[in-house]
C-alpha atoms as a PDB file:
ATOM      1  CA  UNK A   1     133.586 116.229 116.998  1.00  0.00           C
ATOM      2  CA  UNK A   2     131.078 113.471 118.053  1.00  0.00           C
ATOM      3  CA  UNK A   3     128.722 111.728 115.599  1.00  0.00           C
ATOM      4  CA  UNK A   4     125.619 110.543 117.603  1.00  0.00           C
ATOM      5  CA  UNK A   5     124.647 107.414 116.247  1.00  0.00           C
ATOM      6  CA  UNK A   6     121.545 106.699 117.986  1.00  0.00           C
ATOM      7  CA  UNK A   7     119.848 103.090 118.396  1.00  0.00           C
ATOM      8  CA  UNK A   8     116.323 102.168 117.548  1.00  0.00           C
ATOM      9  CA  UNK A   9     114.850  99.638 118.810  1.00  0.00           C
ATOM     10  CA  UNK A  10     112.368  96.755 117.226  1.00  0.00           C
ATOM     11  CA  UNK A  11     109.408  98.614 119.103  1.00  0.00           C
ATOM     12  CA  UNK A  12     110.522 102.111 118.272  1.00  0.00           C
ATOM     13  CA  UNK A  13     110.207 100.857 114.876  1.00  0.00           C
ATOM     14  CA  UNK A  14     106.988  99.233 114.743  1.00  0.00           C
ATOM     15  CA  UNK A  15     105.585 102.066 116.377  1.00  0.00           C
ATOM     16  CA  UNK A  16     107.010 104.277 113.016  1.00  0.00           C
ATOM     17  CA  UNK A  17     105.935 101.175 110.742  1.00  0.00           C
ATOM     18  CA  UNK A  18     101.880 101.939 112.488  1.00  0.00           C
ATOM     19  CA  UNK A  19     102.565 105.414 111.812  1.00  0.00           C
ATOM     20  CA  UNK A  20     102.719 105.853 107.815  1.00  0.00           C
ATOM     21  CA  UNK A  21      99.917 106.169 105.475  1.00  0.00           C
ATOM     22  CA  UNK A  22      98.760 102.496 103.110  1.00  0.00           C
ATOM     23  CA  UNK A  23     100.737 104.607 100.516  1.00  0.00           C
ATOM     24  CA  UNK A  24     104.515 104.773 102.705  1.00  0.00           C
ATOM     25  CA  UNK A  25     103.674 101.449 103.770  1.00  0.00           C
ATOM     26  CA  UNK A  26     103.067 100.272 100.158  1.00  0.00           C
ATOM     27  CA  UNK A  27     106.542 101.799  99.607  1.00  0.00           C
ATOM     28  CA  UNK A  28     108.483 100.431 101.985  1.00  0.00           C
ATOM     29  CA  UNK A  29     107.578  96.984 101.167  1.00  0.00           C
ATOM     30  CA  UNK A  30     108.157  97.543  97.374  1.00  0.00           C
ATOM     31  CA  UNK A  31     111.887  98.451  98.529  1.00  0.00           C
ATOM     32  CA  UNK A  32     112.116  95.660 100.928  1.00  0.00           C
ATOM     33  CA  UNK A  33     111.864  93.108  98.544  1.00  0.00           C
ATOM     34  CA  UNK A  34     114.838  93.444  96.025  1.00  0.00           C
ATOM     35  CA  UNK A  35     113.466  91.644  93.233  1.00  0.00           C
ATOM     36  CA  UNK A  36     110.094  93.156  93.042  1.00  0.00           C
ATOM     37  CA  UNK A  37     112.140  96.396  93.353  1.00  0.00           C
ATOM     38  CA  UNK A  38     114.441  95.743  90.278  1.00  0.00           C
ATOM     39  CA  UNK A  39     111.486  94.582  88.246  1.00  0.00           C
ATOM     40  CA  UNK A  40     109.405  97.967  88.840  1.00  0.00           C
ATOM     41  CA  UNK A  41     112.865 100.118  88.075  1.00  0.00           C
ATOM     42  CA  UNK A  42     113.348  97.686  84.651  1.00  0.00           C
ATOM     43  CA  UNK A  43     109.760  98.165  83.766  1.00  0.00           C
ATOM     44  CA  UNK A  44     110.161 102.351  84.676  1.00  0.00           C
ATOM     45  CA  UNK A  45     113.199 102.150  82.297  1.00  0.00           C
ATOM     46  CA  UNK A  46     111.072 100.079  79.294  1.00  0.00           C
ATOM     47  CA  UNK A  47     108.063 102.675  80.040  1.00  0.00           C
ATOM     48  CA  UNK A  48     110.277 106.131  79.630  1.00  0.00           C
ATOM     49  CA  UNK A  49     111.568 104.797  76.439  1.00  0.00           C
ATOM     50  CA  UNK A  50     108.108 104.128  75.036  1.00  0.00           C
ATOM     51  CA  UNK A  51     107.390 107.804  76.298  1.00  0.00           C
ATOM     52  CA  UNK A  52     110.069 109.338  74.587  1.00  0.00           C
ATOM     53  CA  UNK A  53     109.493 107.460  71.424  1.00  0.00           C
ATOM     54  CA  UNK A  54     105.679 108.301  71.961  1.00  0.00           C
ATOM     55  CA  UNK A  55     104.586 104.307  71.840  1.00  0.00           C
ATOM     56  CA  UNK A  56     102.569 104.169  75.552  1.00  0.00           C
ATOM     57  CA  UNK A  57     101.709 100.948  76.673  1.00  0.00           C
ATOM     58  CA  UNK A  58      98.664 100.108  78.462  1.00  0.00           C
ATOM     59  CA  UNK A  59      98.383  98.982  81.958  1.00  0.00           C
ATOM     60  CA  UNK A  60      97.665  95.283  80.502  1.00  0.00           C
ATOM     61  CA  UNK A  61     100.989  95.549  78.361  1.00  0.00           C
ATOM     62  CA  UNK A  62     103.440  96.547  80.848  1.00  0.00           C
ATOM     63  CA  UNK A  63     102.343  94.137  83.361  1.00  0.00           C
ATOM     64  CA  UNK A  64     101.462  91.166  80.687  1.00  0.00           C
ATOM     65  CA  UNK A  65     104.142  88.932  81.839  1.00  0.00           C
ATOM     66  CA  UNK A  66     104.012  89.042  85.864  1.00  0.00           C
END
């Protein structure tokens, strides 16, 4: 059995880049950069745990220190 593994080029993938809504595109460059990406999954983390302990933070709070 064969696995196709096809190739993509640069253009191919501009053209998909043009393609996605503000919101995918917002995405993908949150997960492009690896430290903004860790610091939103930390913050996730710190939020759920004020959730579950039914402290919410504001906007303001979670974002004080950025």
């Amino acid at each position: 059995m064969q696995i196709s593994n096809p190739i993509i080029t640069p253009f191919q993938i501009l053209k998909a880049i043009e393609n996605l809504t503000d919101a995918e595109k917002e995405t993908l460059a949150i997960m492009a950069d690896e430290k903004l990406s860790e610091e939103l999954m930390k913050r996730r983390k710190e939020t759920l745990l004020e959730m579950k302990r039914g402290e919410l933070l504001s906007e303001d709070e979670l974002f004080e220190d950025i």
